[in-house]
Coordinates of C-alpha atoms in Angstrom, one line a residue:
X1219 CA 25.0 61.2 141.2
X1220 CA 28.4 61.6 138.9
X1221 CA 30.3 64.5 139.5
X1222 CA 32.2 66.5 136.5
X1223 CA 35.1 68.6 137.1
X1224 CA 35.9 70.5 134.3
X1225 CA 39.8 71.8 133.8
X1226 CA 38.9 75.3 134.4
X1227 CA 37.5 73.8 138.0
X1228 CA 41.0 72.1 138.4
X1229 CA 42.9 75.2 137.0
X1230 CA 41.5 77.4 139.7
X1231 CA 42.2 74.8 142.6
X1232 CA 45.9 73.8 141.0
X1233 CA 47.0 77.2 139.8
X1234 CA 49.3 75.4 138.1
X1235 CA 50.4 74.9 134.5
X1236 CA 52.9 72.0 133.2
X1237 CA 53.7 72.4 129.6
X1238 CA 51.0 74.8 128.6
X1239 CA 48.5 72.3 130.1
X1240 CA 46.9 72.2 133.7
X1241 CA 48.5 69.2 135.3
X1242 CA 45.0 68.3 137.0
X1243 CA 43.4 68.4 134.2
X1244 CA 46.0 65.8 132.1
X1245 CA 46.3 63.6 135.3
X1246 CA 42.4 63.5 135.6
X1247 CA 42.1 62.6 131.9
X1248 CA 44.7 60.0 132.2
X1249 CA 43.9 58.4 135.3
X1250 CA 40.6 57.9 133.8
X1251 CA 41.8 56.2 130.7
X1252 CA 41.5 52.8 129.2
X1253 CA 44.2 50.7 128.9
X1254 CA 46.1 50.9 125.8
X1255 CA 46.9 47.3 124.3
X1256 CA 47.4 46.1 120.6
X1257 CA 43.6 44.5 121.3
X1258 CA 42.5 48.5 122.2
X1259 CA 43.8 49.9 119.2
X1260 CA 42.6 47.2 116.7
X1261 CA 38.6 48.4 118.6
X1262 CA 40.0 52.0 118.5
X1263 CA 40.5 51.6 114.7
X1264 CA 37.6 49.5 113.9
X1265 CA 35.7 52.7 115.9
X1266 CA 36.6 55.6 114.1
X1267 CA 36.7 53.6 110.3
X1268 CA 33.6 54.8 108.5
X1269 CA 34.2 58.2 109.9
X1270 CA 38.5 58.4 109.3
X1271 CA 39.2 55.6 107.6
X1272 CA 36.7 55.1 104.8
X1273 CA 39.6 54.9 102.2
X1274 CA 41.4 52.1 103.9
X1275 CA 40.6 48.5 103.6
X1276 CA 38.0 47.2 106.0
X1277 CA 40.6 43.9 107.1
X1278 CA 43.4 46.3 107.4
X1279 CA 45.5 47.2 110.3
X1280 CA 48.5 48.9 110.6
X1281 CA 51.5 47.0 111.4
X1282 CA 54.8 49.1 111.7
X1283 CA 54.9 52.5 113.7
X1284 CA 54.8 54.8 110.7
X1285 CA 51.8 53.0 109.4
X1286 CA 50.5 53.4 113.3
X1287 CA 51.1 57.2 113.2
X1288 CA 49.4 58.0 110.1
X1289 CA 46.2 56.1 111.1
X1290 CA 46.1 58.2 114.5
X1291 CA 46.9 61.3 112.6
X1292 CA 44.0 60.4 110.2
X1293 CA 41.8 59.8 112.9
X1294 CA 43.3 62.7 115.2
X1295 CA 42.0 65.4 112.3
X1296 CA 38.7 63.9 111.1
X1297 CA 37.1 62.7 114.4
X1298 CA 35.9 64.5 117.7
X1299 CA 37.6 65.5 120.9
X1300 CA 37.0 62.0 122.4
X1301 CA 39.1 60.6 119.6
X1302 CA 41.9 62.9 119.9
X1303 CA 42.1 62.3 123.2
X1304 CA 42.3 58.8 122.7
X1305 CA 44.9 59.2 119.9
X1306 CA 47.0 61.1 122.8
X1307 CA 47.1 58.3 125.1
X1308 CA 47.7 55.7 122.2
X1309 CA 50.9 57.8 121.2
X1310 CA 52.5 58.0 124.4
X1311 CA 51.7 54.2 124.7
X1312 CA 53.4 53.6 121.0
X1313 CA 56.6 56.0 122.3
X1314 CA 56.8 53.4 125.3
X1315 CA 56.6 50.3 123.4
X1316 CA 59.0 52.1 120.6
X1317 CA 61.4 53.0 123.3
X1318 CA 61.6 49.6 125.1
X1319 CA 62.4 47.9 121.7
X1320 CA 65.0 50.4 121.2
X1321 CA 66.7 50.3 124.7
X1322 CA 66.7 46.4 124.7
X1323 CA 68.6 46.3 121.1

């Protein structure tokens, strides 16, 4: 048997908000994530392309960050909460990889 715990569950047993958000709920929704790789969001992409992405080429992938962001910002208005969620964690993942380029130049 699975157990669900839903953020208004972890709202009433953190009392706490962090940014607007409950922090139980954001750690229990990231701790649960998949990795984020180039490989995940080449599937990710591939996912959500007849529903967000119908105008796009079917070979194509975006290659430079702004390309990136539009494809998750395409995705993040046209698909379901799953998807959003997922374009979440693949931001924070492309501001990491952003910022380690930068601080290494």
């Amino acid at each position: 048997m699975s157990t669900y715990v839903t953020c208004s569950t972890i709202l009433r047993a953190n009392h706490g908000l962090v940014n607007g958000v409950t922090a139980g709920c954001y750690t229990a929704v990231m701790s649960r994530s998949p990795a984020c790789s180039n490989e995940e969001f080449r599937r990710f992409v591939d996912q959500y392309r007849a529903r967000c992405l119908w105008f796009l080429r079917e070979d194509y992938y975006p290659q430079t960050p702004a390309e990136r962001e539009e494809v998750l910002r395409q995705i993040a208005q046209h698909g379901d909460r799953a998807a959003f969620l997922r374009v979440a964690q693949f931001r924070t993942w492309l501001s990491q990889s952003s910022s380690a380029t930068s601080a290494s130049s």
